[in-house]
Coordinates of C-alpha atoms in Angstrom, one line a residue:
X1 CA 7.3 17.1 -12.9
X2 CA 6.7 14.4 -15.4
X3 CA 8.6 11.0 -15.7
X4 CA 8.2 8.3 -18.2
X5 CA 8.4 4.9 -16.7
X6 CA 9.5 2.4 -19.6
X7 CA 8.5 -1.2 -19.1
X8 CA 10.0 -2.2 -22.3
X9 CA 9.1 -3.5 -25.7
X10 CA 6.6 -6.0 -26.7
X11 CA 4.8 -7.8 -29.5
X12 CA 1.3 -8.5 -29.6
X13 CA -0.9 -10.6 -32.0
X14 CA -4.6 -11.3 -32.3
X15 CA -4.7 -13.3 -29.2
X16 CA -3.7 -10.2 -27.3
X17 CA -0.6 -11.8 -25.8
X18 CA 2.3 -9.3 -24.8
X19 CA 5.6 -11.1 -25.4
X20 CA 8.7 -9.0 -24.3
X21 CA 10.7 -8.0 -27.4
X22 CA 14.6 -7.5 -27.2
X23 CA 16.0 -5.9 -30.3
X24 CA 19.4 -7.3 -29.7
X25 CA 18.3 -10.9 -29.6
X26 CA 14.9 -11.0 -31.2
X27 CA 13.7 -10.9 -34.7
X28 CA 10.5 -9.4 -35.6
X29 CA 10.1 -11.8 -38.6
X30 CA 9.9 -14.7 -36.3
X31 CA 6.8 -13.2 -34.6
X32 CA 4.4 -13.4 -37.6
X33 CA 1.2 -11.2 -37.4
X34 CA 2.4 -9.1 -34.5
X35 CA 2.7 -5.6 -33.6
X36 CA 5.6 -4.2 -31.7
X37 CA 4.8 -1.5 -29.0
X38 CA 6.6 0.0 -26.1
X39 CA 5.0 0.3 -22.9
X40 CA 5.2 3.7 -21.0
X41 CA 3.1 4.6 -17.9
X42 CA 3.8 8.1 -16.3
X43 CA 4.4 9.6 -13.1
X44 CA 3.3 13.1 -12.8
X45 CA 3.7 15.5 -9.7
X46 CA 1.1 18.3 -9.6
X47 CA 0.7 21.1 -6.9
X48 CA -1.8 18.5 -5.0
X49 CA -1.0 15.1 -6.2
X50 CA 1.5 12.3 -7.1
X51 CA -0.2 10.7 -10.2
X52 CA 0.3 7.5 -12.3
X53 CA -1.3 7.6 -15.7
X54 CA -2.2 4.0 -17.1
X55 CA -0.1 2.0 -15.0
X56 CA 0.9 -0.5 -17.8
X57 CA 0.8 -4.3 -17.9
X58 CA 1.5 -4.9 -14.1
X59 CA 4.3 -7.7 -15.0
X60 CA 7.4 -8.7 -13.1
X61 CA 10.8 -7.8 -14.5
X62 CA 13.8 -10.3 -14.8
X63 CA 14.6 -9.3 -10.7
X64 CA 11.2 -10.5 -9.7
X65 CA 10.2 -7.1 -9.1
X66 CA 6.9 -5.3 -10.7
X67 CA 8.2 -3.0 -13.5
X68 CA 6.2 0.1 -12.3
X69 CA 7.1 -0.4 -8.7
X70 CA 10.9 -0.6 -9.5
X71 CA 10.6 2.3 -12.0
X72 CA 8.8 4.5 -9.5
X73 CA 11.4 3.6 -6.6
X74 CA 14.4 4.7 -9.0
X75 CA 12.8 8.3 -9.1
X76 CA 12.9 8.5 -5.3
X77 CA 9.2 7.5 -4.6
X78 CA 7.0 4.8 -3.5
X79 CA 3.7 3.1 -4.8
X80 CA 2.5 4.3 -1.3
X81 CA 3.1 8.0 -2.3
X82 CA 0.7 7.8 -5.1
X83 CA -2.5 9.4 -4.6
X84 CA -4.3 9.3 -7.9
X85 CA -4.3 6.7 -10.7
X86 CA -5.9 7.8 -14.0
X87 CA -7.1 5.1 -16.3
X88 CA -7.7 6.1 -20.0
X89 CA -9.3 2.7 -20.7
X90 CA -9.2 -0.8 -19.3
X91 CA -7.4 -3.0 -21.9
X92 CA -4.6 -4.8 -20.1
X93 CA -1.6 -3.3 -21.5
X94 CA -2.9 0.0 -19.9
X95 CA -4.8 -1.4 -16.9
X96 CA -3.0 -4.5 -15.9
X97 CA -0.9 -2.6 -13.2
X98 CA -3.9 -1.7 -11.0
X99 CA -3.2 -4.7 -8.9
X100 CA -1.1 -7.6 -8.4
X101 CA -1.8 -11.3 -7.4
X102 CA -4.3 -13.7 -8.6
X103 CA -7.9 -14.9 -8.4
X104 CA -9.0 -14.3 -4.6
X105 CA -5.6 -12.9 -3.5
X106 CA -5.3 -9.5 -5.0
X107 CA -3.8 -6.4 -3.9
X108 CA -4.0 -2.8 -5.2
X109 CA -0.6 -1.9 -6.8
X110 CA -1.2 1.6 -5.4
X111 CA -2.8 1.2 -2.1
X112 CA -3.3 4.8 -0.9
X113 CA -4.4 6.0 -4.5
X114 CA -7.6 6.9 -5.8
X115 CA -8.2 5.3 -9.1
X116 CA -10.3 7.4 -11.7
X117 CA -12.2 5.4 -14.5
X118 CA -15.1 6.2 -16.8
X119 CA -18.2 4.2 -15.4
X120 CA -19.5 3.4 -18.7
X121 CA -15.7 2.2 -19.8
X122 CA -15.9 -0.4 -16.8
X123 CA -19.7 -1.5 -17.8
X124 CA -18.3 -1.9 -21.5
X125 CA -15.3 -4.0 -20.2
X126 CA -17.6 -6.3 -18.4
X127 CA -19.6 -7.1 -21.4
X128 CA -16.3 -8.4 -23.0
X129 CA -16.1 -11.6 -20.8
X130 CA -14.2 -13.7 -23.4
X131 CA -12.2 -11.0 -24.6
X132 CA -8.3 -11.4 -24.2
X133 CA -7.9 -7.7 -24.1
X134 CA -8.9 -7.4 -20.9
X135 CA -8.2 -8.7 -17.0
X136 CA -11.9 -9.1 -15.8
X137 CA -10.7 -10.6 -12.2
X138 CA -8.4 -7.6 -11.6
X139 CA -11.2 -5.2 -12.9
X140 CA -13.9 -7.0 -10.5
X141 CA -11.5 -6.8 -7.5
X142 CA -10.7 -3.0 -8.3
X143 CA -14.8 -2.4 -8.5
X144 CA -15.1 -3.9 -5.2
X145 CA -12.6 -1.5 -3.3
X146 CA -13.3 1.8 -1.8
X147 CA -10.3 3.3 -3.9
X148 CA -12.2 3.3 -7.2
X149 CA -13.9 6.5 -8.4
X150 CA -16.1 6.1 -11.1
X151 CA -16.7 9.3 -13.1
X152 CA -19.3 10.1 -16.2
X153 CA -18.7 12.4 -19.0
X154 CA -16.2 15.3 -19.0
X155 CA -14.9 17.1 -15.9
X156 CA -12.2 17.8 -13.4
X157 CA -10.4 16.3 -10.4
X158 CA -8.9 18.9 -8.4
X159 CA -7.5 22.0 -10.0
X160 CA -5.1 20.3 -12.1
X161 CA -6.6 17.4 -13.8
X162 CA -9.1 17.6 -16.5
X163 CA -10.6 14.6 -18.1
X164 CA -12.7 14.6 -21.5
X165 CA -14.2 11.4 -23.1
X166 CA -12.8 10.9 -26.7
X167 CA -14.2 7.4 -27.8
X168 CA -12.5 6.0 -30.6
X169 CA -10.4 3.3 -29.4
X170 CA -13.0 2.0 -27.1
X171 CA -16.7 3.6 -26.7
X172 CA -15.8 5.6 -23.5
X173 CA -12.1 6.0 -23.6
X174 CA -10.9 9.1 -22.0
X175 CA -7.9 11.6 -22.3
X176 CA -6.5 13.9 -19.6
X177 CA -5.1 17.3 -19.6
X178 CA -2.8 17.8 -16.5
X179 CA -1.2 20.9 -15.2
X180 CA 2.3 20.5 -13.8
X181 CA 5.1 23.1 -13.1
X182 CA 2.8 25.7 -15.0
X183 CA 2.8 23.3 -18.0
X184 CA 0.1 21.5 -20.0
X185 CA 0.5 18.0 -20.0
X186 CA -1.8 16.0 -22.4
X187 CA -2.3 12.4 -22.3
X188 CA -4.1 10.6 -25.2
X189 CA -4.0 7.1 -24.4
X190 CA -4.5 4.6 -26.9
X191 CA -6.3 7.7 -29.3
X192 CA -2.9 9.1 -29.7
X193 CA -0.4 6.6 -28.5
X194 CA 2.7 7.5 -30.5
X195 CA 3.9 10.8 -32.3
X196 CA 4.1 9.3 -35.7
X197 CA 0.2 8.9 -35.7
X198 CA 0.1 12.8 -35.9
X199 CA 1.9 12.7 -38.9
X200 CA -0.4 10.3 -41.0
X201 CA -3.7 9.8 -41.7
X202 CA -5.1 6.3 -41.0
X203 CA -8.1 4.2 -39.7
X204 CA -6.9 1.6 -37.5
X205 CA -8.7 -1.8 -37.4
X206 CA -8.0 -2.2 -33.6
X207 CA -10.2 0.8 -32.8
X208 CA -13.6 0.4 -31.5
X209 CA -14.6 3.5 -34.0
X210 CA -11.5 3.9 -36.3
X211 CA -12.8 6.8 -38.3
X212 CA -13.8 8.9 -34.8
X213 CA -10.3 7.9 -33.5
X214 CA -8.3 9.3 -36.7
X215 CA -10.5 12.4 -36.3
X216 CA -9.7 12.9 -32.8
X217 CA -5.8 12.6 -33.4
X218 CA -6.0 15.6 -35.7
X219 CA -8.3 17.6 -33.1
X220 CA -5.8 16.9 -30.5
X221 CA -2.7 17.6 -32.8
X222 CA -4.4 21.0 -33.4
X223 CA -5.1 21.8 -29.9
X224 CA -1.6 20.8 -28.7
X225 CA -0.1 23.3 -31.3
X226 CA -2.8 26.0 -30.4
X227 CA -2.1 25.7 -26.5
X228 CA 1.7 24.5 -26.6
X229 CA 0.8 21.3 -24.9
X230 CA 3.4 18.7 -24.2
X231 CA 2.0 15.4 -25.3
X232 CA 2.4 12.0 -23.4
X233 CA 2.9 8.9 -25.7
X234 CA 2.1 5.6 -23.9
X235 CA 3.2 3.5 -26.9
X236 CA 6.8 5.2 -27.8
X237 CA 9.8 5.1 -25.5
X238 CA 12.1 6.8 -28.2
X239 CA 9.8 9.8 -28.0
X240 CA 7.6 9.6 -24.9
X241 CA 7.2 13.4 -24.7
X242 CA 7.0 15.9 -27.3
X243 CA 5.5 19.2 -28.3
X244 CA 3.6 19.7 -31.8
X245 CA 4.7 22.1 -34.3
X246 CA 2.9 22.9 -37.4
X247 CA 4.3 23.7 -41.1
X248 CA 2.6 23.8 -44.5
X249 CA -0.4 22.5 -42.6
X250 CA 1.5 19.5 -41.4
X251 CA 2.1 18.4 -37.9
X252 CA 5.9 18.3 -36.8
X253 CA 7.2 16.7 -33.7
X254 CA 9.3 18.3 -31.1
X255 CA 11.0 15.9 -28.6
X256 CA 10.9 17.2 -25.0

């Protein structure tokens, strides 16, 4: 079982402020120098665990409920049911949902879960004290809890989860390959956040190493095609899950 948990569309500018965007009411031209992105965490059930991958912004919706809590409840689960939280990296749009609260009164969003993060990725985040891309108070809180499992390099969690450092977007960004219902699910985080990025070659200025990220997209596209992965796209609500096909040496996207 894999379920997208969309939190809506947002514009983000150089200050890394995420502002909700409603295509029925808002005009992108009014938000100069802003990038429009969707936010889509995922809920995955394996033979052993209920997993959240990159828990999103951690914001409240119009009803005063946390997006991710409400979305999980809509599918018959509670945040208490989640046993594993996987973090591709620690930018706030991916990791803001690790907890809720403020300053010295934080609580884990998933109190019974183990949170898996690359140790060097967390060290890197703490060097960016003045960067608006991170939420250092929440990261320091997570680091103090017994729920955090810091990992190093490539490896496995149980029988169903593989993790692999990709780099590119951040120095120690990681991707995940998860087995669920006899299918292989690939989560590429911000190295492969949208299906359209498989169909054009580019080097993004927002990446730590744009050339490395560009090369990884091609590598993951080839592997997805060869191994029939279902790719999960964090920044695409219209096509949040797809298989990769190939024709005339070009990638094609087949929505799942």
